[in-house]
Each structure stands twice: as structure tokens, then as C-alpha cells.
CSV table of C-alpha atoms in Angstrom, one decimal:
chain,number,residue,atom,x,y,z
A,1,UNK,CA,9.7,-32.6,-20.0
A,2,UNK,CA,11.1,-36.3,-20.9
A,3,UNK,CA,9.8,-39.7,-19.6
A,4,UNK,CA,11.9,-41.9,-17.5
A,5,UNK,CA,11.6,-45.4,-16.7
A,6,UNK,CA,11.2,-47.1,-13.3
A,7,UNK,CA,13.0,-50.4,-12.0
A,8,UNK,CA,10.3,-52.8,-13.9
A,9,UNK,CA,11.2,-50.9,-17.3
A,10,UNK,CA,7.8,-48.9,-16.9
A,11,UNK,CA,7.4,-45.3,-18.0
A,12,UNK,CA,7.6,-42.8,-15.2
A,13,UNK,CA,4.8,-40.2,-15.7
A,14,UNK,CA,5.0,-36.9,-13.5
A,15,UNK,CA,2.9,-36.6,-10.9
A,16,UNK,CA,-0.7,-35.3,-11.8
A,17,UNK,CA,-0.6,-31.2,-11.5
A,18,UNK,CA,3.2,-31.3,-11.2
A,19,UNK,CA,3.4,-29.7,-15.2
A,20,UNK,CA,0.6,-27.5,-14.9
A,21,UNK,CA,2.3,-26.2,-11.5
A,22,UNK,CA,5.6,-25.7,-13.4
A,23,UNK,CA,3.8,-23.5,-16.2
A,24,UNK,CA,2.2,-21.2,-13.6
A,25,UNK,CA,4.8,-20.9,-11.8
A,26,UNK,CA,6.9,-19.9,-14.7
A,27,UNK,CA,4.2,-17.7,-15.9
A,28,UNK,CA,4.3,-15.8,-12.3
A,29,UNK,CA,8.6,-15.5,-12.9
A,30,UNK,CA,7.5,-13.6,-16.6
A,31,UNK,CA,5.0,-11.4,-14.6
A,32,UNK,CA,7.6,-10.9,-11.5
A,33,UNK,CA,10.5,-9.9,-14.0
A,34,UNK,CA,8.3,-7.5,-16.1
A,35,UNK,CA,7.0,-5.9,-13.0
A,36,UNK,CA,10.5,-5.0,-11.8
A,37,UNK,CA,11.5,-1.1,-11.9
A,38,UNK,CA,13.1,-0.4,-14.9
A,39,UNK,CA,16.6,1.8,-14.8
A,40,UNK,CA,15.4,3.3,-18.2
A,41,UNK,CA,11.8,3.5,-18.3
A,42,UNK,CA,11.7,3.9,-22.1
A,43,UNK,CA,13.3,0.9,-22.7
A,44,UNK,CA,11.1,-2.4,-22.4
A,45,UNK,CA,12.5,-5.8,-22.2
A,46,UNK,CA,12.0,-8.1,-25.4
A,47,UNK,CA,11.0,-11.9,-25.3
A,48,UNK,CA,15.0,-12.5,-25.1
A,49,UNK,CA,15.6,-10.3,-22.1
A,50,UNK,CA,13.0,-12.2,-20.4
A,51,UNK,CA,14.9,-15.5,-21.0
A,52,UNK,CA,18.0,-14.3,-20.1
A,53,UNK,CA,16.6,-13.0,-16.9
A,54,UNK,CA,14.9,-16.1,-15.9
A,55,UNK,CA,16.7,-19.1,-17.2
A,56,UNK,CA,14.0,-20.2,-19.5
A,57,UNK,CA,14.6,-21.0,-22.9
A,58,UNK,CA,13.4,-18.4,-25.6
A,59,UNK,CA,10.4,-20.9,-26.7
A,60,UNK,CA,9.3,-21.5,-23.6
A,61,UNK,CA,9.2,-17.5,-23.0
A,62,UNK,CA,7.4,-17.1,-26.4
A,63,UNK,CA,4.7,-19.7,-25.0
A,64,UNK,CA,4.4,-18.3,-21.8
A,65,UNK,CA,4.4,-14.8,-23.1
A,66,UNK,CA,1.5,-15.6,-25.7
A,67,UNK,CA,-0.7,-16.9,-23.0
A,68,UNK,CA,-0.3,-13.6,-20.8
A,69,UNK,CA,-1.5,-11.3,-23.7
A,70,UNK,CA,-4.2,-13.4,-24.3
A,71,UNK,CA,-5.1,-13.1,-21.0
A,72,UNK,CA,-5.0,-9.2,-20.9
A,73,UNK,CA,-1.6,-9.1,-18.9
A,74,UNK,CA,1.1,-8.2,-20.9
A,75,UNK,CA,1.3,-6.0,-23.7
A,76,UNK,CA,3.5,-5.6,-26.5
A,77,UNK,CA,4.9,-1.9,-27.0
A,78,UNK,CA,6.9,-1.4,-29.9
A,79,UNK,CA,10.1,-2.2,-31.5
A,80,UNK,CA,13.5,-2.7,-29.8
A,81,UNK,CA,16.9,-3.7,-30.0
A,82,UNK,CA,16.9,-7.4,-29.5
A,83,UNK,CA,20.5,-9.4,-29.8
A,84,UNK,CA,24.0,-8.6,-30.4
A,85,UNK,CA,23.6,-7.7,-33.7
A,86,UNK,CA,20.7,-5.9,-33.3
A,87,UNK,CA,18.1,-7.4,-34.2
A,88,UNK,CA,14.7,-5.8,-33.8
A,89,UNK,CA,12.6,-7.0,-31.2
A,90,UNK,CA,9.2,-6.5,-29.8
A,91,UNK,CA,9.1,-4.5,-26.3
A,92,UNK,CA,6.7,-5.7,-23.7
A,93,UNK,CA,5.3,-4.2,-20.5
A,94,UNK,CA,2.4,-5.1,-18.2
A,95,UNK,CA,-1.2,-4.2,-19.5
A,96,UNK,CA,-2.5,-0.5,-18.8
A,97,UNK,CA,-5.8,-2.0,-20.1
A,98,UNK,CA,-6.6,-4.2,-16.8
A,99,UNK,CA,-6.0,-2.7,-13.3
A,100,UNK,CA,-6.9,-3.3,-9.7
A,101,UNK,CA,-9.3,-0.9,-7.5
A,102,UNK,CA,-8.0,0.6,-4.1
A,103,UNK,CA,-10.5,1.8,-1.6
A,104,UNK,CA,-10.1,3.5,1.7
A,105,UNK,CA,-12.2,3.9,4.7
A,106,UNK,CA,-11.0,6.6,7.4
A,107,UNK,CA,-13.1,8.5,9.7
A,108,UNK,CA,-13.5,11.9,7.8
A,109,UNK,CA,-13.7,10.4,4.4
A,110,UNK,CA,-14.0,7.8,2.0
A,111,UNK,CA,-11.9,6.8,-1.4
A,112,UNK,CA,-11.5,4.6,-4.1
A,113,UNK,CA,-8.9,4.9,-7.5
A,114,UNK,CA,-8.0,3.1,-10.3
A,115,UNK,CA,-4.0,1.0,-10.4
A,116,UNK,CA,-3.2,-0.1,-13.6
A,117,UNK,CA,-0.9,-3.5,-13.9
A,118,UNK,CA,1.8,-1.1,-15.3
A,119,UNK,CA,1.4,0.4,-11.6
A,120,UNK,CA,-0.1,4.0,-12.5
A,121,UNK,CA,-2.7,5.1,-10.6
A,122,UNK,CA,-5.5,6.5,-13.6
A,123,UNK,CA,-8.3,7.5,-11.0
A,124,UNK,CA,-8.5,8.8,-7.6
A,125,UNK,CA,-11.8,9.6,-6.3
A,126,UNK,CA,-12.6,11.4,-2.6
A,127,UNK,CA,-15.4,12.0,-0.6
A,128,UNK,CA,-15.6,13.7,2.6
A,129,UNK,CA,-18.1,12.0,5.3
A,130,UNK,CA,-18.2,11.5,8.8
A,131,UNK,CA,-17.6,8.0,9.7
A,132,UNK,CA,-17.5,8.0,13.1
A,133,UNK,CA,-20.0,5.5,14.7
A,134,UNK,CA,-21.9,5.3,11.4
A,135,UNK,CA,-23.1,2.0,11.1
A,136,UNK,CA,-20.8,-0.1,8.9
A,137,UNK,CA,-23.6,-0.8,6.7
A,138,UNK,CA,-24.3,2.7,5.7
A,139,UNK,CA,-20.2,3.4,5.1
A,140,UNK,CA,-20.1,0.4,2.6
A,141,UNK,CA,-23.0,1.8,0.9
A,142,UNK,CA,-21.1,5.0,0.0
A,143,UNK,CA,-18.0,3.3,-0.4
A,144,UNK,CA,-19.9,0.8,-3.6
A,145,UNK,CA,-21.4,3.8,-4.8
A,146,UNK,CA,-17.6,5.9,-5.6
A,147,UNK,CA,-16.2,2.0,-6.4
A,148,UNK,CA,-19.0,2.1,-9.1
A,149,UNK,CA,-18.3,5.5,-10.0
A,150,UNK,CA,-14.5,4.3,-10.6
A,151,UNK,CA,-15.1,1.4,-12.4
A,152,UNK,CA,-17.5,3.2,-14.7
A,153,UNK,CA,-14.8,5.4,-15.9
A,154,UNK,CA,-12.1,2.7,-16.1
A,155,UNK,CA,-15.2,0.7,-18.5
A,156,UNK,CA,-15.3,3.9,-20.5
A,157,UNK,CA,-11.3,4.0,-20.4
A,158,UNK,CA,-11.5,0.6,-21.9
A,159,UNK,CA,-9.9,-1.1,-18.6
A,160,UNK,CA,-11.2,-4.0,-17.0
A,161,UNK,CA,-11.1,-4.1,-13.2
A,162,UNK,CA,-9.8,-7.9,-11.9
A,163,UNK,CA,-9.9,-7.1,-8.1
A,164,UNK,CA,-9.5,-5.0,-5.3
A,165,UNK,CA,-8.3,-4.3,-2.0
A,166,UNK,CA,-9.8,-1.9,0.8
A,167,UNK,CA,-8.2,-0.1,3.9
A,168,UNK,CA,-9.4,0.4,7.1
A,169,UNK,CA,-7.9,2.1,10.3
A,170,UNK,CA,-8.0,-0.7,12.7
A,171,UNK,CA,-7.4,-4.2,13.5
A,172,UNK,CA,-8.6,-6.8,10.7
A,173,UNK,CA,-9.0,-10.4,9.8
A,174,UNK,CA,-8.2,-10.6,5.9
A,175,UNK,CA,-9.0,-13.8,6.0
A,176,UNK,CA,-12.7,-13.2,6.8
A,177,UNK,CA,-12.9,-9.8,5.9
A,178,UNK,CA,-13.8,-8.7,9.7
A,179,UNK,CA,-12.6,-5.7,10.9
A,180,UNK,CA,-11.3,-7.0,14.8
A,181,UNK,CA,-11.6,-3.4,16.3
A,182,UNK,CA,-11.3,0.4,14.8
A,183,UNK,CA,-11.5,2.4,17.7
A,184,UNK,CA,-12.2,5.5,15.7
A,185,UNK,CA,-14.8,4.5,13.8
A,186,UNK,CA,-16.3,2.7,16.8
A,187,UNK,CA,-16.5,-0.9,14.8
A,188,UNK,CA,-15.6,-4.1,16.5
A,189,UNK,CA,-15.9,-7.3,15.4
A,190,UNK,CA,-17.7,-6.2,12.1
A,191,UNK,CA,-17.8,-8.5,9.2
A,192,UNK,CA,-18.0,-6.2,6.0
A,193,UNK,CA,-19.7,-7.3,2.6
A,194,UNK,CA,-16.6,-6.9,0.6
A,195,UNK,CA,-18.1,-8.5,-2.5
A,196,UNK,CA,-20.2,-6.2,-3.5
A,197,UNK,CA,-17.9,-3.3,-4.0
A,198,UNK,CA,-16.6,-4.8,-7.1
A,199,UNK,CA,-19.0,-7.1,-8.1
A,200,UNK,CA,-17.9,-9.3,-11.2
A,201,UNK,CA,-14.0,-8.4,-10.5
A,202,UNK,CA,-12.5,-12.4,-11.1
A,203,UNK,CA,-10.1,-11.9,-7.8
A,204,UNK,CA,-12.7,-9.9,-5.7
A,205,UNK,CA,-11.6,-7.4,-2.6
A,206,UNK,CA,-9.5,-8.0,0.2
A,207,UNK,CA,-9.2,-6.5,3.8
A,208,UNK,CA,-6.0,-4.9,5.1
A,209,UNK,CA,-5.1,-2.3,8.0
A,210,UNK,CA,-4.7,1.1,6.5
A,211,UNK,CA,-1.3,1.9,8.1
A,212,UNK,CA,-0.2,-1.5,6.6
A,213,UNK,CA,-1.3,-0.6,3.2
A,214,UNK,CA,0.3,2.8,3.6
A,215,UNK,CA,3.8,1.3,4.8
A,216,UNK,CA,4.0,-0.8,1.6
A,217,UNK,CA,2.9,1.6,-0.8
A,218,UNK,CA,5.8,3.4,0.6
A,219,UNK,CA,7.7,0.5,0.0
A,220,UNK,CA,6.8,0.4,-3.4
A,221,UNK,CA,6.2,3.6,-4.6
A,222,UNK,CA,8.3,6.1,-2.1
A,223,UNK,CA,11.2,5.5,0.2
A,224,UNK,CA,11.3,2.2,-0.3
A,225,UNK,CA,14.5,2.9,-2.8
A,226,UNK,CA,16.1,4.4,0.4
A,227,UNK,CA,15.4,2.8,3.2
A,228,UNK,CA,15.1,-1.2,3.6
A,229,UNK,CA,13.6,-0.9,7.7
A,230,UNK,CA,11.7,1.8,9.0
A,231,UNK,CA,8.6,2.4,10.9
A,232,UNK,CA,5.8,4.2,8.7
A,233,UNK,CA,3.7,6.4,10.9
A,234,UNK,CA,0.5,7.4,9.3
A,235,UNK,CA,-1.3,10.6,10.9
A,236,UNK,CA,-5.0,11.0,10.4
A,237,UNK,CA,-7.7,11.5,12.7
A,238,UNK,CA,-6.2,8.4,15.2
A,239,UNK,CA,-2.0,7.6,14.1
A,240,UNK,CA,-1.1,4.2,12.7
A,241,UNK,CA,1.8,2.6,12.1
A,242,UNK,CA,3.5,0.2,10.0
A,243,UNK,CA,7.1,-2.0,10.3
A,244,UNK,CA,9.0,-3.0,6.8
A,245,UNK,CA,11.9,-5.2,8.0
A,246,UNK,CA,14.1,-6.5,5.1
A,247,UNK,CA,12.0,-4.9,2.7
A,248,UNK,CA,9.1,-6.7,3.7
A,249,UNK,CA,6.2,-5.6,5.5
A,250,UNK,CA,6.1,-6.8,9.4
A,251,UNK,CA,2.9,-7.9,10.5
A,252,UNK,CA,3.4,-9.7,13.6
A,253,UNK,CA,1.7,-13.3,14.5
A,254,UNK,CA,-1.7,-11.8,14.7
A,255,UNK,CA,-1.4,-9.2,12.1
A,256,UNK,CA,-1.4,-6.5,15.0
A,257,UNK,CA,2.4,-5.5,15.1
A,258,UNK,CA,3.1,-1.6,14.4
A,259,UNK,CA,0.0,-0.3,16.3
A,260,UNK,CA,2.7,3.0,17.5
A,261,UNK,CA,-0.4,4.9,18.0
A,262,UNK,CA,-1.4,3.2,20.9
A,263,UNK,CA,2.1,3.1,22.3
A,264,UNK,CA,2.5,4.9,25.9
A,265,UNK,CA,4.5,8.3,25.7
A,266,UNK,CA,2.9,9.6,28.7
A,267,UNK,CA,1.3,7.3,31.2
A,268,UNK,CA,-0.1,10.5,32.9
A,269,UNK,CA,-1.6,11.6,29.8
A,270,UNK,CA,-5.1,11.7,28.6
A,271,UNK,CA,-7.4,8.8,27.9
A,272,UNK,CA,-7.2,7.4,24.5
A,273,UNK,CA,-10.1,5.8,22.4
A,274,UNK,CA,-8.6,2.3,22.7
A,275,UNK,CA,-9.0,2.6,26.5
A,276,UNK,CA,-5.6,3.4,27.3
A,277,UNK,CA,-4.2,6.9,28.6
A,278,UNK,CA,-1.3,8.5,27.5
A,279,UNK,CA,-1.4,6.9,24.0
A,280,UNK,CA,0.9,8.7,21.1
A,281,UNK,CA,-2.8,9.4,19.3
A,282,UNK,CA,-3.5,11.9,22.5
A,283,UNK,CA,-0.5,14.0,21.5
A,284,UNK,CA,-0.1,13.5,17.5
A,285,UNK,CA,-3.9,12.6,16.3
A,286,UNK,CA,-5.6,15.7,14.2
A,287,UNK,CA,-7.9,16.4,17.1
A,288,UNK,CA,-5.1,16.7,19.5
A,289,UNK,CA,-2.6,19.3,17.0
A,290,UNK,CA,-5.8,21.3,16.1
A,291,UNK,CA,-7.2,22.0,19.7
A,292,UNK,CA,-3.6,22.5,20.8
A,293,UNK,CA,-3.3,24.9,17.7
A,294,UNK,CA,-6.3,26.6,18.4
A,295,UNK,CA,-7.9,25.5,14.6
A,296,UNK,CA,-11.4,26.3,14.8
A,297,UNK,CA,-14.2,23.4,14.0
A,298,UNK,CA,-14.8,22.0,10.1
A,299,UNK,CA,-14.2,19.4,8.0
A,300,UNK,CA,-10.7,17.8,8.4
A,301,UNK,CA,-9.6,19.1,4.9
A,302,UNK,CA,-10.2,22.7,5.9
A,303,UNK,CA,-9.1,22.7,8.9
A,304,UNK,CA,-5.3,21.0,8.0
A,305,UNK,CA,-5.7,23.2,5.5
A,306,UNK,CA,-5.9,26.4,8.0
A,307,UNK,CA,-2.9,24.3,10.3
A,308,UNK,CA,-0.7,24.9,7.5
A,309,UNK,CA,-1.4,28.3,6.8
A,310,UNK,CA,-0.9,29.0,10.5
A,311,UNK,CA,2.5,27.0,10.4
A,312,UNK,CA,3.4,29.1,7.2
A,313,UNK,CA,2.7,32.6,9.0
A,314,UNK,CA,4.4,31.7,11.7
A,315,UNK,CA,1.6,31.5,14.3
A,316,UNK,CA,3.4,31.1,17.7
A,317,UNK,CA,0.4,28.4,19.0
A,318,UNK,CA,0.5,26.4,15.8
A,319,UNK,CA,4.4,26.0,15.7
A,320,UNK,CA,4.2,24.8,19.2
A,321,UNK,CA,1.4,22.4,18.9
A,322,UNK,CA,3.2,20.7,15.5
A,323,UNK,CA,6.7,20.6,17.9
A,324,UNK,CA,5.3,19.1,20.6
A,325,UNK,CA,3.1,16.3,18.4
A,326,UNK,CA,6.7,15.8,16.8
A,327,UNK,CA,8.3,15.3,20.2
A,328,UNK,CA,5.7,12.7,21.4
A,329,UNK,CA,6.1,11.1,17.7
A,330,UNK,CA,10.0,10.8,18.5
A,331,UNK,CA,9.3,9.1,21.8
A,332,UNK,CA,7.5,6.5,20.1
A,333,UNK,CA,9.9,5.9,17.5
A,334,UNK,CA,12.8,5.9,19.4
A,335,UNK,CA,11.3,3.2,21.6
A,336,UNK,CA,10.1,1.1,18.5
A,337,UNK,CA,13.4,1.6,16.9
A,338,UNK,CA,15.4,0.3,19.8
A,339,UNK,CA,13.1,-2.8,20.0
A,340,UNK,CA,13.0,-3.9,16.5
A,341,UNK,CA,16.4,-2.6,15.5
A,342,UNK,CA,15.1,0.0,12.7
A,343,UNK,CA,17.1,2.6,11.3
A,344,UNK,CA,14.6,5.0,9.8
A,345,UNK,CA,11.4,6.2,9.8
A,346,UNK,CA,8.7,7.8,7.6
A,347,UNK,CA,6.4,10.4,8.4
A,348,UNK,CA,2.5,10.2,6.2
A,349,UNK,CA,-0.7,10.8,6.4
A,350,UNK,CA,-1.6,14.6,7.9
A,351,UNK,CA,2.1,14.6,8.9
A,352,UNK,CA,3.3,15.2,5.4
A,353,UNK,CA,1.8,18.5,5.3
A,354,UNK,CA,3.2,19.7,8.7
A,355,UNK,CA,6.7,17.8,7.5
A,356,UNK,CA,8.9,21.3,7.4
A,357,UNK,CA,8.0,21.6,11.0
A,358,UNK,CA,7.4,18.1,12.6
A,359,UNK,CA,10.5,16.8,10.9
A,360,UNK,CA,12.7,18.6,13.0
A,361,UNK,CA,11.2,18.1,16.1
A,362,UNK,CA,10.8,14.1,15.6
A,363,UNK,CA,15.0,14.2,14.6
A,364,UNK,CA,15.6,16.6,17.9
A,365,UNK,CA,13.2,14.0,20.1
A,366,UNK,CA,15.1,10.7,18.4
A,367,UNK,CA,18.3,12.5,19.4
A,368,UNK,CA,17.3,13.0,23.0
A,369,UNK,CA,15.7,9.6,23.1
A,370,UNK,CA,17.3,7.1,21.1
A,371,UNK,CA,20.9,9.1,20.3
A,372,UNK,CA,22.9,7.2,16.7
A,373,UNK,CA,19.9,4.7,16.8
A,374,UNK,CA,17.9,6.7,13.8
A,375,UNK,CA,19.9,9.8,12.6
A,376,UNK,CA,18.6,12.8,10.8
A,377,UNK,CA,19.0,11.2,7.2
A,378,UNK,CA,16.5,8.6,9.1
A,379,UNK,CA,13.6,10.6,8.9
A,380,UNK,CA,11.9,11.0,6.0
A,381,UNK,CA,8.8,12.7,5.0
A,382,UNK,CA,5.9,10.5,2.4
A,383,UNK,CA,5.5,12.4,-0.8
A,384,UNK,CA,2.4,9.7,-1.2
A,385,UNK,CA,0.2,12.1,0.4
A,386,UNK,CA,-3.5,11.1,1.2
A,387,UNK,CA,-3.4,8.5,-1.6
A,388,UNK,CA,-0.7,5.9,0.5
A,389,UNK,CA,-3.2,3.8,1.6
A,390,UNK,CA,-5.3,3.5,-1.4
A,391,UNK,CA,-2.1,2.3,-3.4
A,392,UNK,CA,-0.9,0.0,-0.9
A,393,UNK,CA,-4.2,-1.6,-0.5
A,394,UNK,CA,-4.3,-1.5,-4.7
A,395,UNK,CA,-0.6,-2.8,-4.9
A,396,UNK,CA,-1.0,-5.6,-2.6
A,397,UNK,CA,-4.4,-6.8,-5.1
A,398,UNK,CA,-2.2,-6.1,-7.9
A,399,UNK,CA,0.4,-8.6,-6.8
A,400,UNK,CA,-2.6,-11.4,-6.1
A,401,UNK,CA,-3.5,-11.0,-9.7
A,402,UNK,CA,0.1,-11.1,-10.5
A,403,UNK,CA,0.6,-14.1,-8.5
A,404,UNK,CA,-2.6,-15.9,-9.8
A,405,UNK,CA,-2.7,-15.5,-13.8
A,406,UNK,CA,-3.9,-18.9,-14.6
A,407,UNK,CA,-7.3,-17.9,-13.2
A,408,UNK,CA,-8.1,-15.4,-15.3
A,409,UNK,CA,-9.8,-15.6,-18.5
A,410,UNK,CA,-8.7,-14.6,-21.9
A,411,UNK,CA,-9.1,-10.8,-22.7
A,412,UNK,CA,-12.2,-10.1,-24.3
């Protein structure tokens, strides 16, 4: 950067921090470019490619890449063709030797998994356990043990953990790490001790809403390639929702937008755990569907497996229960789509296992209550399964790492 002259002939120097701010921004630009999906996964960009994409000089890119390689965020990955004369270059990619941990607390299970910086889920561990009414301290202790197992496996594979994200089924305050309200867990105003989950991780752990995480995972790793504006509906014990508008999560001024599970679909319906009546959750949550289908008690996974077996066998009660849930899902989705000007709905969580039966019911309901707003092509079943919220929490942590590369120490 050249130095100019002021009106008195003295040297004008950049404001303190300005040069460093520019360099920090350029590091982020390089990482963002490397994080973009590749049309050919076997072809990796070179330094010259990055210079062309970012508008930076080749010398600047080489210096920035060297810093990112030293920090363990970028790795060289073999020869590539570089330039019009076919000179060999070196391909670059986000490092698979560093990663982040995604975690989830739900009513009947906890999970943890490792996502490398290239976006591959390398480890995924789930522990079924009843968390409803259990103390937050007890659940966090179990989760810390599961996260420690993931961290140990990552370390054995030579992968360093840089940070993490935790998804919880309720309203949360990310800044303070507080669960404002999670009715199905019976947690209200609970401050979680997040730092004990990943001791030593430089970026720490951030708290997120489970449905918002799942909606983001769908954006980054699922149907986001097809839809820019959609309602994501996550089915678990409760029913969560996330809104994506213009390929961005819309969480509202207080972070509580998308709570579709507590949209009233029948004012005379049963009482809900939120204190209201006739919420979607009372018709489309796991317990409501299992009860209507006559599925006996057991673990959540066993009951869901039993339900899908009944559906596949053509059991009338099971098919009716799922169709009923899809009918009410369509009512809630129709209202949301009209209000938010959406053209698509993605069903995730336990709805993915019921896809062939619940999808058509949702399509019929949308045609009845929002004709022409969300057509059949706008109703999709997520392919991410039970990993969606964990992937979204990890993906958020990954993007936090890529947005603050200057704070990381060189790789050891």
C-alpha cells in the first residue's frame, strides 16, 4: 500500500489496524472461494485460479495461502493444470486435518459428530436416552462424554478440533448460551455450561435452535440447491420449523421465527406442552402419530421402525395416522407460505421415514388450503435424516472458523 501526502507535505499513514483489516478480509475471501461447491469434485483450484476469482494479485494470493497452510486451514492436494500454456500448478482445498464438532440434544437422544473443514461428516455418534425433565447438568454431562469420545477418535485420526455448535429443541439466546424455553425438555431459562463440551477448542461452542440448524443443513448440504425460499419442518417428539428466504436463514428480530410446531391448526384441539391448544405438534409430533397408529411403547427408534413396517405392510391405522398428520402439516405450511411468500416445503426429522405416505398428504392439504402457492414440485423430503441438526450446528461452527482465520495458531 502506497503512502500519500497531506496538505502540509507530511506523510499520510493508514489508520491503525487498517492494513491488518484488509489482510484479514482477504484471508476470508480466499477461504470463502475454496469453500464454494466445485462443479468437478476432482478438480481443485490453484493459486492462479484463486487470484482470478478474487481479483487479488498472484503474489498476494501466494502470501495469503502460505499463511492459511501454516494455520492448518488449507492443504495442497497434488498437481493441477494452471494457465493457458498448461503449466503444472498445485491444487488447493480446505484441510481435512482440522474440523469442528456438531452436537444435538433432543428429547430422546443426544448426538455428536465431527465435520472436517471440507464439509465431510467423518464421525457421527448417537446415544438414545430419555431427557424429558432430566436436569440440564445431567444431560450436559452425558453430552460432554459423547463429545469427548468424538474428540478422542478425531485425535487418533490426526484431526484437530477448532470449535463446535450445539443444537437444542427450543428457543435459545446464542449470545448468552441460554435455553429460553424448551417445553418438551421442560427447560426454561437455563444457562448451559458450553465451554466444558470441547475443552481446548480455540473457537469454543455456540448454542443454536435445533430446527434452524436443520434448515441450514438443508441449505448447505441438501435441497438448498433446488430452493431459495422454503419452510423446513423438523419432526421429532415435537415439531420444529426453520425459514430460509433468499438462501438465508430468517430467524426474526428475537430469533424465534419459524416456530411452526406451535401454529394453531385446530382451536378446539388438545392441549400442547407450550400451554396453548390445537398446535400442529399435537397432531404431527411423534407421540400423536404413534398413538393414532397404535404403536406400542418403546424407544423412539424402535417405535419409528415399527411404524414404518406397518406403513409398508399397508396397515390402515398407520396409514390413516400419517395422512392425518400430513393434513395438519399442510394447513400450517399453507398459512406460513402465504404469510412469508414461500414456494417450497422440506420435511425432515422423522417425516423422512414416512416420506412416501406423508408427502402426498401434505401435497393434497396444500392444494386445498393454498392452491397455486406451493405445488407438488415444491414439497420435498430431506435426505439428511437424523444428522440434519447436528450438520447445521457443525456447519455454523465451520463458517465461524472460516470467518475468523487470523485467530488460529499455526498447525502443530
